[in-house]
Coordinates of C-alpha atoms in Angstrom, one line a residue:
M1 CA -12.1 -8.3 -11.1
A2 CA -12.4 -5.4 -13.6
D3 CA -9.7 -7.0 -15.9
L4 CA -11.4 -10.4 -15.6
C5 CA -14.7 -9.0 -17.0
E6 CA -13.6 -5.7 -18.5
G7 CA -15.6 -4.5 -21.4
G8 CA -18.8 -6.4 -22.1
N9 CA -18.6 -6.0 -25.8
E10 CA -16.0 -8.7 -26.4
P11 CA -16.4 -11.0 -29.4
P12 CA -18.7 -14.0 -28.6
G13 CA -16.7 -16.9 -27.5
S14 CA -13.7 -14.9 -26.2
L15 CA -12.5 -15.6 -22.7
K16 CA -13.6 -12.3 -21.4
A17 CA -17.0 -12.6 -23.0
T18 CA -17.4 -16.0 -21.3
R19 CA -16.5 -14.5 -17.9
V20 CA -19.0 -11.7 -18.5
I21 CA -21.7 -14.3 -19.2
T22 CA -20.7 -16.2 -16.0
L23 CA -21.1 -13.1 -14.0
R24 CA -24.5 -12.2 -15.5
N25 CA -25.8 -15.8 -15.1
E26 CA -24.7 -16.3 -11.5
S27 CA -25.4 -12.8 -10.3
P28 CA -28.3 -11.3 -12.3
G29 CA -28.6 -7.6 -11.9
V30 CA -25.0 -7.1 -10.8
P31 CA -23.3 -4.6 -13.1
L32 CA -19.9 -5.2 -14.6
P33 CA -17.1 -3.9 -12.3
P34 CA -15.7 -0.5 -12.9
V35 CA -12.2 -0.2 -14.4
P36 CA -9.9 1.6 -12.0
V37 CA -7.3 4.0 -13.5
L38 CA -4.0 3.9 -11.7
T39 CA -3.6 7.7 -11.7
R40 CA -7.2 8.5 -10.7
W41 CA -7.9 7.8 -7.1
G42 CA -11.7 8.4 -7.6
S43 CA -11.9 5.4 -10.0
R44 CA -10.1 3.2 -7.6
L45 CA -12.4 4.2 -4.8
Q46 CA -15.4 3.4 -7.0
A47 CA -13.9 -0.1 -7.6
C48 CA -13.5 -0.5 -3.9
I49 CA -17.1 0.5 -3.2
Y50 CA -18.3 -1.9 -5.9
L51 CA -16.3 -4.8 -4.3
H52 CA -17.5 -3.8 -0.8
E53 CA -21.2 -3.9 -1.8
R54 CA -20.9 -7.1 -3.8
L55 CA -18.1 -9.1 -2.2
S56 CA -20.0 -12.4 -1.8
N57 CA -21.1 -12.3 -5.4
V58 CA -17.6 -11.4 -6.7
K59 CA -16.0 -14.2 -4.6
K60 CA -18.5 -16.7 -5.9
V61 CA -18.1 -15.7 -9.6
I62 CA -14.3 -15.6 -9.4
G63 CA -14.2 -19.1 -7.9
M64 CA -16.0 -20.3 -11.1
F65 CA -13.4 -19.0 -13.5
D66 CA -10.9 -21.4 -15.0
K67 CA -7.5 -20.5 -13.7
N68 CA -6.0 -22.1 -16.8
D69 CA -7.4 -19.4 -19.0
A70 CA -5.0 -16.8 -17.6
A71 CA -2.2 -16.8 -15.0
F72 CA -3.7 -13.9 -13.0
I73 CA -7.0 -15.8 -12.5
G74 CA -5.2 -18.2 -10.1
V75 CA -3.7 -15.3 -8.3
V76 CA -7.1 -13.5 -7.9
Q77 CA -8.6 -16.8 -6.7
L78 CA -6.1 -17.0 -3.9
I79 CA -6.5 -13.3 -3.0
R80 CA -10.3 -13.7 -2.7
C81 CA -9.7 -16.2 0.2
D82 CA -7.9 -13.5 2.2
P83 CA -10.2 -12.6 5.1
S84 CA -8.6 -9.1 5.4
I85 CA -10.2 -8.0 2.0
E86 CA -13.5 -7.4 3.6
Q87 CA -12.0 -5.4 6.5
Q88 CA -9.9 -3.3 4.1
C89 CA -12.8 -2.5 1.8
H90 CA -15.0 -1.6 4.9
Y91 CA -12.3 0.7 6.2
I92 CA -11.8 2.6 2.9
V93 CA -15.5 3.0 2.3
S94 CA -16.2 4.1 5.9
F95 CA -13.3 6.6 5.7
N96 CA -14.7 8.0 2.5
S97 CA -18.2 8.3 3.9
A98 CA -17.0 10.0 7.1
N99 CA -15.0 12.5 5.1
R100 CA -17.3 13.2 2.2
G101 CA -17.2 16.8 1.3
N102 CA -13.8 17.4 2.9
N103 CA -10.5 17.8 1.2
T104 CA -8.9 14.6 2.3
I105 CA -5.8 12.8 1.2
L106 CA -5.3 9.1 2.0
A107 CA -1.6 8.2 1.4
P108 CA -0.7 4.7 2.5
M109 CA 2.7 4.7 0.9
S110 CA 4.5 6.2 3.9
L111 CA 3.2 3.4 6.2
Y112 CA 3.8 0.7 3.7
T113 CA 7.4 1.9 3.2
V114 CA 8.1 1.9 6.9
L115 CA 6.7 -1.6 7.3
A116 CA 8.6 -2.8 4.3
M117 CA 11.8 -1.4 5.7
L118 CA 11.1 -3.2 9.0
Q119 CA 10.3 -6.3 7.0
Q120 CA 13.9 -6.3 5.6
G121 CA 15.4 -6.7 9.0
A122 CA 12.8 -8.9 10.6
G123 CA 12.9 -12.7 11.0
G124 CA 10.8 -15.6 12.3
T125 CA 7.2 -14.9 13.3
T126 CA 7.6 -11.1 13.0
Q127 CA 8.6 -11.4 9.4
D128 CA 5.8 -13.9 8.6
E129 CA 3.3 -11.4 10.0
L130 CA 4.8 -8.5 8.0
N131 CA 4.7 -10.7 4.8
Y132 CA 1.0 -11.3 5.5
A133 CA 0.2 -7.7 6.2
L134 CA 2.1 -6.4 3.1
H135 CA 1.0 -9.2 0.8
A136 CA 4.5 -9.7 -0.4
Q137 CA 7.9 -11.2 0.4
P138 CA 10.8 -9.0 1.4
T139 CA 12.5 -9.2 -2.0
S140 CA 9.3 -8.1 -3.7
T141 CA 8.7 -5.1 -1.5
K142 CA 12.3 -4.1 -1.7
E143 CA 12.4 -4.1 -5.5
G144 CA 9.0 -2.7 -5.9
L145 CA 9.5 0.3 -3.6
K146 CA 13.0 0.9 -5.0
S147 CA 11.5 1.4 -8.4
I148 CA 8.7 3.6 -7.0
I149 CA 11.1 5.8 -5.0
Q150 CA 13.3 6.2 -8.1
N151 CA 10.4 7.2 -10.2
L152 CA 9.1 9.7 -7.6
T153 CA 12.5 11.3 -7.1
R154 CA 13.0 11.6 -10.8
S155 CA 9.6 13.0 -11.5
H156 CA 9.4 16.0 -13.9
L157 CA 5.9 16.9 -12.9
P158 CA 5.3 20.7 -12.4
V159 CA 4.8 20.1 -8.6
L160 CA 7.0 20.1 -5.5
L161 CA 7.4 16.4 -4.5
E162 CA 9.5 15.5 -1.5
F163 CA 10.2 12.0 -0.5
A164 CA 12.4 11.2 2.5
N165 CA 13.1 8.3 4.8
K166 CA 15.3 8.0 7.9
L167 CA 15.9 5.5 10.6
F168 CA 16.6 6.7 14.1
V169 CA 18.3 3.8 16.0
K170 CA 18.6 3.6 19.7
S171 CA 22.2 3.9 20.8
G172 CA 23.7 0.7 21.9
L173 CA 22.0 -1.4 19.2
I174 CA 24.1 -3.0 16.5
I175 CA 22.8 -2.5 12.9
S176 CA 23.3 -5.4 10.5
P177 CA 25.5 -4.3 7.6
D178 CA 23.1 -6.0 5.2
F179 CA 20.1 -4.2 6.6
K180 CA 22.0 -0.9 6.6
N181 CA 22.9 -1.4 3.0
V182 CA 19.3 -2.2 1.9
S183 CA 18.0 0.8 3.9
V184 CA 20.5 3.3 2.3
E185 CA 20.7 1.9 -1.2
D186 CA 17.2 0.6 -1.9
F187 CA 15.0 2.8 0.4
K188 CA 17.2 5.9 0.2
S189 CA 17.0 6.1 4.0
G190 CA 19.4 7.9 6.2
I191 CA 20.4 6.3 9.5
E192 CA 21.1 8.1 12.7
V193 CA 21.9 6.8 16.2
L194 CA 20.1 8.6 19.0
D195 CA 20.3 8.4 22.8
F196 CA 16.6 7.9 23.6
S197 CA 17.3 8.4 27.3
Q198 CA 17.8 12.1 26.4
A199 CA 14.2 12.6 25.6
E200 CA 14.2 16.3 24.8
A201 CA 17.3 16.2 22.6
A202 CA 16.1 13.1 20.8
A203 CA 12.7 14.7 20.1
Q204 CA 14.4 17.9 18.9
I205 CA 16.5 16.0 16.4
K206 CA 13.6 14.0 15.0
N207 CA 11.3 17.0 14.8
S208 CA 14.0 19.2 13.1
W209 CA 14.5 16.5 10.5
V210 CA 10.8 16.2 9.8
A211 CA 10.4 20.0 9.7
E212 CA 13.2 20.4 7.2
Y213 CA 11.7 17.8 4.8
T214 CA 8.1 19.2 5.1
H215 CA 9.3 22.8 4.6
Q216 CA 8.2 23.6 8.2
R217 CA 4.7 22.4 7.6
I218 CA 5.1 19.7 10.3
P219 CA 7.3 21.3 13.0
D220 CA 6.5 18.8 15.8
I221 CA 5.7 15.3 15.0
I222 CA 6.7 13.6 18.2
P223 CA 6.7 14.9 21.8
S224 CA 9.6 14.2 24.1
R225 CA 7.4 12.1 26.4
K226 CA 7.2 9.4 23.8
F227 CA 10.9 8.6 24.6
M228 CA 10.2 8.2 28.3

């Protein structure tokens, strides 16, 4: 939405100026959307709050734009029909309100990466549901995360940045060679077979791996009873 109406000082007659006029005519008093900056979480949160508070206005105005003006307008018009948008905005805004004043980090990449890895090996209804949840097809998530993981692991920022994935597979299950290749090559994930019936030993192996890659900050992530 921000890119659709960004600015407000565009030359008269320009496409963005026309969209700004549409917004102001159809929703008097509604300010122009904030422009989120990729590297500034606060700006993205403000954009989410804007959308949460004015979702019906935004949907209405976006529906009036001409998708022939720009390719991404058609994409945005499809996204606005997604019923999960309201739920996602509500969750983020509620989470922010509940933790205001606290030092909180919300990092969805770990969960997204796990689901994307699962998506690569899924099929049928399961894969359809994962495609819907991730808003992307398996090829797109694979290529996108491959690029992100490469950039993260090659980062020259003056900070310690660790990124690690690993699949723990129940003994007796057969791993597809294609899935194994994607996991190792694209997601940089290790694969280890575990005997889940040996709960204590399985928990110890997983916890030791997590502890190693978090520099002992998370020594116990899963109790042995989870394997029972």
